[in-house]
Amino acid sequence: MDHFIYRNGGLHAEGVPLAEIAASVGTPFYCYSTATLTRHYQLFKEALSPLPNLVCFAIKSLSNVAVLKVLGDLGAGMDVVSVGEYLRARAAGVPGDRIVFSGVGKTREEMRVALEGGIRQFNVESEPEMRALSDVAQSLGLRAPIAVRVNPDVDARTHAKIATGKSENKFGIPIARAREVYAEAARLPGLEVVGIDVHIGSQLVELEPFEQAFRKVAELTETLRADGHDIRRLDLGGGLGIPYARSNEAPPLPLDYGAMVKRTLGHLGCEIEIEPGRLISGNSGVLVSRVIYVKNGEGRDFLILDAAMNDLVRPAMYDAHHDIIPLAEPAAGSPTQPFDVVGPVCETGDTFAKGRELPLVAEGDLVAFRSAGAYGAVMSNEYNTRPLVPEVLVRDDHFAVIRARPSYDEILKRDIIPEWL
Ligand SMILES: *Cc1c(COP(=O)(O)O)cnc(C)c1O
């Protein structure tokens, strides 16, 4: 469920007509709903209750500081994968003891900043990383709290580019080697073992791969405890999928996910951490774009939009589907027509949808890509010197620009012509 609904003939974000934002901000733009972000966060809190838990929003899915503040003010933790994301979380007012630091290639400098600033836990992914972290912590006179990310070798059955839990993926350490890795972690003077971490992939549409992984984590918890490690937190990662094609997809609900977590891990007395990104941010955002031209091609009609693959790369990168709807509500039973929906970028890959049945739209009309909140704005870029797409946040009946569209002056000023040229 989200808060993008037709009212009085026009698509609204909560109480604000998206057409009104378009008139004020220009297109394309991303728009996020505070109510939807809040609701999705709370769904996870309810799903995990009464287990002690921390829901850490995966910042990489949507990293605008205003959005982080919405979630941080509710008590959310944050999952960061770079020091840049760490600084975003802090800028949003999230205390260090609610931030977990994930990622396969943390540098010593990143470790230092997080240790000095305050951090709940590092999820470490290799032995060399463990040794580096121990060194850095020791040099600061600290001990770094860690969980080791284990790779449970389960098939997440998702898109290959976002599956992370098979042994051939670069992530984590093989679960079969966990005992020896934890033994070394316990010997390293700059580390304090606090838990186990696992994250098997993104946009999972079944519970079963999670359950397989979590059963392995439960077993490992008992083993490591018997070895003398104080395993008190289990970080289960993110990955729960969302329905991108609303007419025919129904991924598991947070409530069912929570019930499964309790069933598989509830008896261990651990604090549960989860790192959902997409499920919190995905349906909390839309990308609004204007039709520049309708071009009648050979046997197909193209809808040429002012949004492109640089603004929303998911269709080009992951063959992803986004529902596309007009901002003006089509009358019930009004005709539709297949369109190839494309952007202006000079690549055939700049195609959002092929043969998509859409209501009849014309030049100048506005459309919205649904479920664009996650991995949308964060993956945008200025390819073709298209200004970075702005972001807008709505709450109730007001909106604010939370990242402005840069001017061409600002864009050109970033390039430097050397003196000797
Ligand atoms: C990407 C990522 C997440 C979030 O994944 P979603 O599918 O957006 O929920 C969580 N944890 C880690 C370690 C990640 O890399």
Short mmCIF file of C-alpha atoms and ligand atoms in Angstrom, two decimals:
data_model
loop_
_atom_site.label_atom_id
_atom_site.label_comp_id
_atom_site.label_asym_id
_atom_site.label_seq_id
_atom_site.Cartn_x
_atom_site.Cartn_y
_atom_site.Cartn_z
CA MET A 1 0.00 0.00 0.00
CA ASP A 2 1.15 3.56 -0.62
CA HIS A 3 -0.16 7.11 -0.55
CA PHE A 4 -0.09 7.85 -4.28
CA ILE A 5 -3.76 7.85 -5.24
CA TYR A 6 -6.14 9.46 -7.70
CA ARG A 7 -8.33 12.13 -6.19
CA ASN A 8 -10.51 14.64 -8.04
CA GLY A 9 -9.24 13.24 -11.33
CA GLY A 10 -5.54 13.68 -10.60
CA LEU A 11 -2.77 11.58 -9.05
CA HIS A 12 -1.84 12.85 -5.59
CA ALA A 13 1.05 12.23 -3.25
CA GLU A 14 -0.81 12.23 0.06
CA GLY A 15 -2.73 15.54 -0.10
CA VAL A 16 -0.72 17.16 -2.87
CA PRO A 17 -1.58 16.93 -6.59
CA LEU A 18 1.57 15.76 -8.39
CA ALA A 19 0.69 18.09 -11.28
CA GLU A 20 1.05 21.00 -8.87
CA ILE A 21 4.57 19.88 -7.94
CA ALA A 22 5.39 19.45 -11.64
CA ALA A 23 4.26 23.04 -12.30
CA SER A 24 6.47 24.32 -9.50
CA VAL A 25 9.57 22.11 -9.81
CA GLY A 26 9.55 21.13 -13.48
CA THR A 27 9.98 17.59 -14.77
CA PRO A 28 11.33 15.03 -14.32
CA PHE A 29 11.39 14.76 -10.52
CA TYR A 30 11.21 12.14 -7.80
CA CYS A 31 8.53 12.52 -5.17
CA TYR A 32 8.45 10.64 -1.85
CA SER A 33 5.62 10.18 0.63
CA THR A 34 6.42 10.58 4.32
CA ALA A 35 3.32 8.58 5.26
CA THR A 36 4.38 5.62 3.12
CA LEU A 37 7.94 5.62 4.46
CA THR A 38 6.54 5.71 7.99
CA ARG A 39 4.02 2.98 7.37
CA HIS A 40 6.56 0.58 5.86
CA TYR A 41 8.99 1.11 8.72
CA GLN A 42 6.24 0.48 11.23
CA LEU A 43 5.15 -2.70 9.42
CA PHE A 44 8.58 -4.17 10.12
CA LYS A 45 8.50 -3.03 13.75
CA GLU A 46 5.13 -4.73 14.23
CA ALA A 47 6.28 -7.84 12.36
CA LEU A 48 9.30 -8.39 14.62
CA SER A 49 7.58 -7.50 17.89
CA PRO A 50 7.97 -8.68 20.64
CA LEU A 51 11.55 -9.73 19.79
CA PRO A 52 14.10 -7.07 20.72
CA ASN A 53 14.99 -5.58 17.35
CA LEU A 54 16.49 -2.73 15.40
CA VAL A 55 15.20 -2.00 11.90
CA CYS A 56 18.16 -0.49 10.04
CA PHE A 57 17.12 1.24 6.83
CA ALA A 58 19.49 0.36 3.97
CA ILE A 59 20.52 3.87 3.00
CA LYS A 60 21.84 2.82 -0.37
CA SER A 61 18.25 2.38 -1.63
CA LEU A 62 17.31 6.03 -1.00
CA SER A 63 19.83 8.23 0.69
CA ASN A 64 18.44 11.78 0.80
CA VAL A 65 19.13 13.19 4.26
CA ALA A 66 15.53 14.43 4.63
CA VAL A 67 14.23 10.90 4.05
CA LEU A 68 16.75 9.54 6.56
CA LYS A 69 15.50 12.08 9.07
CA VAL A 70 11.90 10.88 8.62
CA LEU A 71 12.99 7.35 9.47
CA GLY A 72 15.62 8.28 12.04
CA ASP A 73 13.10 10.35 13.98
CA LEU A 74 10.91 7.25 14.23
CA GLY A 75 13.78 5.42 15.90
CA ALA A 76 15.10 3.57 12.85
CA GLY A 77 18.68 2.42 12.66
CA MET A 78 20.65 2.77 9.43
CA ASP A 79 22.66 0.31 7.36
CA VAL A 80 25.50 2.10 5.58
CA VAL A 81 27.93 0.78 2.98
CA SER A 82 30.35 3.71 2.77
CA VAL A 83 31.61 6.53 4.92
CA GLY A 84 29.58 8.88 2.74
CA GLU A 85 26.43 7.08 3.80
CA TYR A 86 27.64 7.11 7.39
CA LEU A 87 27.96 10.90 7.21
CA ARG A 88 24.46 11.13 5.70
CA ALA A 89 23.00 9.15 8.60
CA ARG A 90 24.77 11.40 11.09
CA ALA A 91 23.63 14.53 9.22
CA ALA A 92 20.07 13.23 9.61
CA GLY A 93 20.59 13.09 13.36
CA VAL A 94 20.92 9.32 13.71
CA PRO A 95 23.24 8.42 16.59
CA GLY A 96 26.22 6.18 15.91
CA ASP A 97 24.88 3.42 18.12
CA ARG A 98 22.05 2.90 15.63
CA ILE A 99 24.32 2.62 12.56
CA VAL A 100 25.67 -0.65 11.18
CA PHE A 101 28.47 -0.54 8.62
CA SER A 102 28.23 -3.14 5.86
CA GLY A 103 30.17 -3.56 2.63
CA VAL A 104 32.84 -5.76 1.17
CA GLY A 105 35.59 -3.15 0.76
CA LYS A 106 35.69 -0.74 3.69
CA THR A 107 38.92 1.25 3.76
CA ARG A 108 40.95 1.96 6.88
CA GLU A 109 40.00 5.62 6.58
CA GLU A 110 36.30 4.73 6.54
CA MET A 111 36.79 2.52 9.59
CA ARG A 112 38.54 5.32 11.43
CA VAL A 113 35.80 7.88 10.76
CA ALA A 114 33.07 5.48 11.90
CA LEU A 115 34.99 4.38 15.01
CA GLU A 116 35.73 7.94 16.05
CA GLY A 117 32.19 9.09 15.29
CA GLY A 118 30.51 6.16 17.00
CA ILE A 119 29.20 2.97 15.44
CA ARG A 120 26.94 0.15 16.54
CA GLN A 121 28.65 -2.60 14.60
CA PHE A 122 30.77 -3.41 11.59
CA ASN A 123 29.61 -6.28 9.44
CA VAL A 124 32.96 -7.66 8.31
CA GLU A 125 33.25 -9.70 5.16
CA SER A 126 36.76 -11.13 5.08
CA GLU A 127 39.77 -11.95 7.22
CA PRO A 128 41.96 -9.19 5.75
CA GLU A 129 39.20 -6.71 6.58
CA MET A 130 38.99 -8.08 10.12
CA ARG A 131 42.72 -7.61 10.64
CA ALA A 132 42.65 -4.08 9.23
CA LEU A 133 39.71 -3.15 11.46
CA SER A 134 41.45 -4.56 14.53
CA ASP A 135 44.55 -2.48 13.71
CA VAL A 136 42.60 0.73 13.22
CA ALA A 137 40.56 0.23 16.40
CA GLN A 138 43.67 -0.55 18.41
CA SER A 139 45.43 2.55 17.13
CA LEU A 140 42.48 4.56 18.48
CA GLY A 141 42.48 2.68 21.78
CA LEU A 142 39.08 1.17 20.94
CA ARG A 143 37.52 -2.19 20.28
CA ALA A 144 35.34 -2.45 17.20
CA PRO A 145 32.06 -4.36 17.66
CA ILE A 146 31.71 -6.84 14.80
CA ALA A 147 29.45 -9.38 13.22
CA VAL A 148 30.93 -11.58 10.51
CA ARG A 149 28.90 -11.76 7.35
CA VAL A 150 28.46 -15.39 6.49
CA ASN A 151 27.59 -16.61 3.04
CA PRO A 152 25.08 -19.42 3.52
CA ASP A 153 25.26 -20.67 -0.08
CA VAL A 154 21.53 -20.45 -0.78
CA ASP A 155 19.93 -19.47 -4.04
CA ALA A 156 17.93 -16.26 -3.53
CA ARG A 157 16.15 -16.87 -6.88
CA THR A 158 16.34 -13.22 -7.84
CA HIS A 159 18.05 -11.24 -10.64
CA ALA A 160 21.70 -12.38 -10.99
CA LYS A 161 23.03 -8.84 -10.45
CA ILE A 162 21.45 -8.64 -7.00
CA ALA A 163 21.90 -12.22 -5.71
CA THR A 164 24.58 -12.22 -3.00
CA GLY A 165 24.19 -15.42 -1.00
CA LYS A 166 25.72 -18.06 -3.28
CA SER A 167 29.26 -19.28 -2.76
CA GLU A 168 30.34 -17.82 -6.12
CA ASN A 169 29.33 -14.28 -5.01
CA LYS A 170 31.94 -11.91 -3.58
CA PHE A 171 30.08 -11.42 -0.30
CA GLY A 172 30.81 -12.74 3.18
CA ILE A 173 32.81 -15.76 4.25
CA PRO A 174 31.68 -19.31 3.50
CA ILE A 175 29.56 -20.47 6.40
CA ALA A 176 31.58 -23.69 6.54
CA ARG A 177 34.63 -21.63 7.57
CA ALA A 178 32.79 -19.53 10.14
CA ARG A 179 34.23 -21.29 13.20
CA GLU A 180 37.84 -20.65 12.26
CA VAL A 181 37.10 -17.04 11.24
CA TYR A 182 35.33 -16.34 14.53
CA ALA A 183 38.23 -17.95 16.40
CA GLU A 184 40.61 -15.51 14.74
CA ALA A 185 38.26 -12.57 15.39
CA ALA A 186 38.22 -13.46 19.08
CA ARG A 187 42.03 -13.42 19.15
CA LEU A 188 42.34 -10.02 17.45
CA PRO A 189 42.82 -7.40 20.17
CA GLY A 190 40.89 -4.59 18.46
CA LEU A 191 37.68 -6.53 17.91
CA GLU A 192 34.67 -7.48 19.98
CA VAL A 193 32.44 -10.19 18.52
CA VAL A 194 28.78 -9.30 19.01
CA GLY A 195 26.86 -11.28 16.43
CA ILE A 196 26.38 -12.88 13.05
CA ASP A 197 25.37 -11.16 9.82
CA VAL A 198 23.78 -12.51 6.65
CA HIS A 199 22.28 -10.87 3.53
CA ILE A 200 21.43 -13.12 0.60
CA GLY A 201 20.17 -10.70 -2.04
CA SER A 202 17.61 -8.16 -3.05
CA GLN A 203 14.06 -8.24 -4.45
CA LEU A 204 13.38 -11.73 -3.09
CA VAL A 205 9.80 -12.73 -3.82
CA GLU A 206 9.68 -15.89 -1.69
CA LEU A 207 10.33 -16.54 1.97
CA GLU A 208 11.93 -19.92 1.47
CA PRO A 209 15.49 -18.79 0.61
CA PHE A 210 15.45 -16.52 3.67
CA GLU A 211 14.24 -19.39 5.82
CA GLN A 212 16.97 -21.70 4.53
CA ALA A 213 19.58 -19.07 5.33
CA PHE A 214 18.16 -18.27 8.77
CA ARG A 215 18.09 -21.96 9.76
CA LYS A 216 21.78 -22.12 8.97
CA VAL A 217 22.33 -18.98 11.05
CA ALA A 218 20.42 -20.54 13.98
CA GLU A 219 22.60 -23.62 13.85
CA LEU A 220 25.75 -21.50 13.61
CA THR A 221 24.66 -19.43 16.61
CA GLU A 222 24.56 -22.56 18.78
CA THR A 223 27.91 -23.76 17.43
CA LEU A 224 29.65 -20.43 18.00
CA ARG A 225 28.19 -20.11 21.47
CA ALA A 226 29.50 -23.57 22.30
CA ASP A 227 32.90 -22.31 21.11
CA GLY A 228 32.62 -19.54 23.69
CA HIS A 229 31.56 -16.56 21.53
CA ASP A 230 29.02 -14.10 22.87
CA ILE A 231 26.54 -14.09 19.99
CA ARG A 232 23.90 -11.60 21.08
CA ARG A 233 22.80 -10.00 17.81
CA LEU A 234 21.67 -11.52 14.55
CA ASP A 235 21.69 -9.19 11.55
CA LEU A 236 19.48 -10.73 8.88
CA GLY A 237 20.14 -8.20 6.11
CA GLY A 238 17.45 -6.87 3.80
CA GLY A 239 16.11 -8.18 0.53
CA LEU A 240 12.35 -8.52 0.88
CA GLY A 241 10.83 -7.78 -2.53
CA ILE A 242 7.99 -5.49 -3.55
CA PRO A 243 5.25 -5.85 -6.19
CA TYR A 244 6.53 -3.83 -9.16
CA ALA A 245 3.77 -5.09 -11.48
CA ARG A 246 0.82 -4.59 -9.19
CA SER A 247 -1.58 -6.53 -11.35
CA ASN A 248 0.19 -9.87 -10.97
CA GLU A 249 2.83 -9.88 -8.22
CA ALA A 250 2.32 -10.61 -4.54
CA PRO A 251 5.62 -11.01 -2.68
CA PRO A 252 5.54 -12.02 0.99
CA LEU A 253 4.39 -9.41 3.49
CA PRO A 254 6.59 -8.11 6.31
CA LEU A 255 4.20 -9.76 8.76
CA ASP A 256 4.85 -13.21 7.25
CA TYR A 257 8.57 -12.50 7.12
CA GLY A 258 8.49 -11.53 10.81
CA ALA A 259 6.58 -14.69 11.74
CA MET A 260 9.22 -16.76 9.95
CA VAL A 261 12.04 -14.91 11.74
CA LYS A 262 10.42 -15.67 15.08
CA ARG A 263 9.88 -19.32 14.10
CA THR A 264 13.48 -19.87 13.00
CA LEU A 265 15.46 -17.61 15.36
CA GLY A 266 13.12 -16.47 18.14
CA HIS A 267 14.30 -19.13 20.62
CA LEU A 268 17.90 -17.89 20.64
CA GLY A 269 17.35 -14.81 22.79
CA CYS A 270 19.24 -12.58 20.36
CA GLU A 271 18.48 -9.04 19.38
CA ILE A 272 17.35 -9.11 15.75
CA GLU A 273 18.61 -6.53 13.28
CA ILE A 274 17.23 -6.27 9.78
CA GLU A 275 18.36 -4.04 6.91
CA PRO A 276 15.40 -3.46 4.61
CA GLY A 277 15.91 -0.91 1.86
CA ARG A 278 13.57 -1.48 -1.04
CA LEU A 279 10.57 -2.53 1.02
CA ILE A 280 10.64 0.73 2.92
CA SER A 281 11.60 3.12 0.12
CA GLY A 282 10.42 1.45 -3.11
CA ASN A 283 6.71 2.17 -3.04
CA SER A 284 7.32 5.40 -1.16
CA GLY A 285 8.46 7.14 -4.32
CA VAL A 286 7.40 7.92 -7.87
CA LEU A 287 9.27 9.46 -10.78
CA VAL A 288 7.15 12.03 -12.60
CA SER A 289 7.92 12.81 -16.21
CA ARG A 290 6.40 14.69 -19.14
CA VAL A 291 5.71 13.34 -22.61
CA ILE A 292 7.86 15.28 -25.06
CA TYR A 293 6.64 13.59 -28.22
CA VAL A 294 4.46 10.76 -29.38
CA LYS A 295 6.27 9.29 -32.36
CA ASN A 296 4.55 6.89 -34.71
CA GLY A 297 7.13 4.33 -35.84
CA GLU A 298 6.99 1.23 -38.03
CA GLY A 299 4.30 -0.88 -36.41
CA ARG A 300 4.88 0.69 -33.00
CA ASP A 301 4.33 3.98 -31.27
CA PHE A 302 6.98 5.57 -29.08
CA LEU A 303 6.26 7.65 -26.06
CA ILE A 304 9.31 9.89 -25.73
CA LEU A 305 9.60 11.18 -22.17
CA ASP A 306 11.77 13.83 -20.56
CA ALA A 307 12.99 11.20 -18.06
CA ALA A 308 15.70 8.83 -19.19
CA MET A 309 17.91 5.94 -18.12
CA ASN A 310 20.21 8.40 -16.30
CA ASP A 311 17.29 9.33 -14.02
CA LEU A 312 15.97 5.78 -13.49
CA VAL A 313 18.40 3.08 -14.57
CA ARG A 314 16.59 0.01 -13.24
CA PRO A 315 14.85 -0.98 -16.52
CA ALA A 316 18.15 -0.74 -18.45
CA MET A 317 20.26 -2.35 -15.73
CA TYR A 318 18.01 -5.05 -14.28
CA ASP A 319 15.34 -5.42 -16.97
CA ALA A 320 13.05 -4.06 -14.28
CA HIS A 321 9.37 -3.37 -14.69
CA HIS A 322 7.81 -0.15 -13.39
CA ASP A 323 4.10 0.49 -13.68
CA ILE A 324 3.57 3.73 -15.60
CA ILE A 325 0.37 5.70 -15.06
CA PRO A 326 -0.89 9.07 -16.28
CA LEU A 327 -1.28 11.86 -13.73
CA ALA A 328 -4.71 12.64 -15.19
CA GLU A 329 -6.97 9.81 -14.10
CA PRO A 330 -8.25 7.90 -17.16
CA ALA A 331 -12.02 7.46 -17.24
CA ALA A 332 -13.17 3.94 -16.36
CA GLY A 333 -13.17 1.74 -19.46
CA SER A 334 -11.27 4.27 -21.57
CA PRO A 335 -9.22 2.73 -24.41
CA THR A 336 -5.55 1.79 -24.17
CA GLN A 337 -2.82 1.39 -26.73
CA PRO A 338 0.61 -0.30 -26.68
CA PHE A 339 3.55 2.09 -26.46
CA ASP A 340 7.30 1.72 -26.33
CA VAL A 341 8.17 4.12 -23.53
CA VAL A 342 11.63 5.65 -24.03
CA GLY A 343 13.83 8.52 -22.90
CA PRO A 344 15.88 10.99 -24.97
CA VAL A 345 19.32 9.47 -24.24
CA CYS A 346 21.32 8.25 -27.22
CA GLU A 347 21.21 4.55 -26.37
CA THR A 348 18.76 1.85 -27.32
CA GLY A 349 19.00 0.75 -23.70
CA ASP A 350 17.18 3.94 -22.79
CA THR A 351 13.88 2.09 -22.96
CA PHE A 352 11.57 1.94 -19.96
CA ALA A 353 8.98 -0.42 -21.40
CA LYS A 354 8.14 -2.16 -24.67
CA GLY A 355 4.62 -2.61 -25.96
CA ARG A 356 3.17 -1.31 -22.71
CA GLU A 357 -0.62 -0.92 -22.75
CA LEU A 358 -1.29 2.64 -21.63
CA PRO A 359 -4.26 4.94 -21.75
CA LEU A 360 -4.06 7.32 -24.69
CA VAL A 361 -1.58 9.99 -23.72
CA ALA A 362 -0.54 12.99 -25.74
CA GLU A 363 2.34 15.40 -26.04
CA GLY A 364 2.68 17.47 -22.86
CA ASP A 365 0.89 14.94 -20.62
CA LEU A 366 2.42 13.90 -17.31
CA VAL A 367 3.07 10.31 -16.26
CA ALA A 368 4.38 8.66 -13.10
CA PHE A 369 6.63 5.64 -12.72
CA ARG A 370 5.44 3.83 -9.62
CA SER A 371 7.67 2.04 -7.11
CA ALA A 372 10.60 4.27 -8.05
CA GLY A 373 11.69 5.25 -4.53
CA ALA A 374 14.35 2.55 -4.17
CA TYR A 375 17.46 2.44 -6.35
CA GLY A 376 16.04 5.36 -8.34
CA ALA A 377 17.46 8.77 -7.45
CA VAL A 378 20.49 7.16 -5.79
CA MET A 379 21.56 5.55 -9.05
CA SER A 380 20.87 8.62 -11.17
CA ASN A 381 23.65 10.45 -12.95
CA GLU A 382 24.21 13.22 -15.48
CA TYR A 383 24.84 11.13 -18.57
CA ASN A 384 24.20 13.21 -21.71
CA THR A 385 24.69 16.29 -19.46
CA ARG A 386 21.18 15.95 -18.17
CA PRO A 387 20.95 17.71 -14.79
CA LEU A 388 20.65 15.40 -11.79
CA VAL A 389 16.95 14.77 -11.22
CA PRO A 390 15.52 16.68 -8.22
CA GLU A 391 13.79 15.10 -5.23
CA VAL A 392 10.64 16.28 -3.47
CA LEU A 393 9.21 15.16 -0.13
CA VAL A 394 5.51 15.34 0.68
CA ARG A 395 3.86 15.29 4.07
CA ASP A 396 0.09 15.68 4.27
CA ASP A 397 -0.76 18.69 2.11
CA HIS A 398 2.65 20.28 1.77
CA PHE A 399 5.79 19.50 -0.18
CA ALA A 400 9.40 20.61 -0.23
CA VAL A 401 12.28 20.20 -2.64
CA ILE A 402 14.85 18.08 -0.79
CA ARG A 403 17.44 18.04 -3.58
CA ALA A 404 17.32 20.80 -6.16
CA ARG A 405 17.94 20.37 -9.84
CA PRO A 406 21.39 21.84 -10.58
CA SER A 407 21.59 24.68 -13.07
CA TYR A 408 23.69 24.29 -16.21
CA ASP A 409 26.04 26.88 -14.72
CA GLU A 410 26.61 24.68 -11.69
CA ILE A 411 27.17 21.65 -13.89
CA LEU A 412 29.67 23.40 -16.15
CA LYS A 413 31.55 24.93 -13.22
CA ARG A 414 32.50 21.47 -11.96
CA ASP A 415 34.73 20.90 -14.97
CA ILE A 416 38.14 22.51 -14.75
CA ILE A 417 40.18 23.59 -17.74
CA PRO A 418 43.86 23.37 -16.69
CA GLU A 419 45.95 26.51 -16.89
CA TRP A 420 48.33 24.92 -19.37
CA LEU A 421 45.59 24.25 -21.93
C1 LIG B 1 21.52 -3.76 -0.50
C2 LIG B 1 21.63 -4.27 0.88
C3 LIG B 1 20.51 -4.23 1.73
C4 LIG B 1 19.16 -3.76 1.30
O1 LIG B 1 18.57 -4.60 0.35
P1 LIG B 1 17.05 -4.38 -0.07
O2 LIG B 1 16.81 -5.40 -1.10
O3 LIG B 1 16.93 -3.00 -0.60
O4 LIG B 1 16.21 -4.59 1.15
C5 LIG B 1 20.70 -4.64 3.04
N1 LIG B 1 21.90 -5.08 3.49
C6 LIG B 1 22.98 -5.14 2.69
C7 LIG B 1 24.26 -5.63 3.24
C8 LIG B 1 22.88 -4.74 1.37
O5 LIG B 1 23.96 -4.82 0.58
#
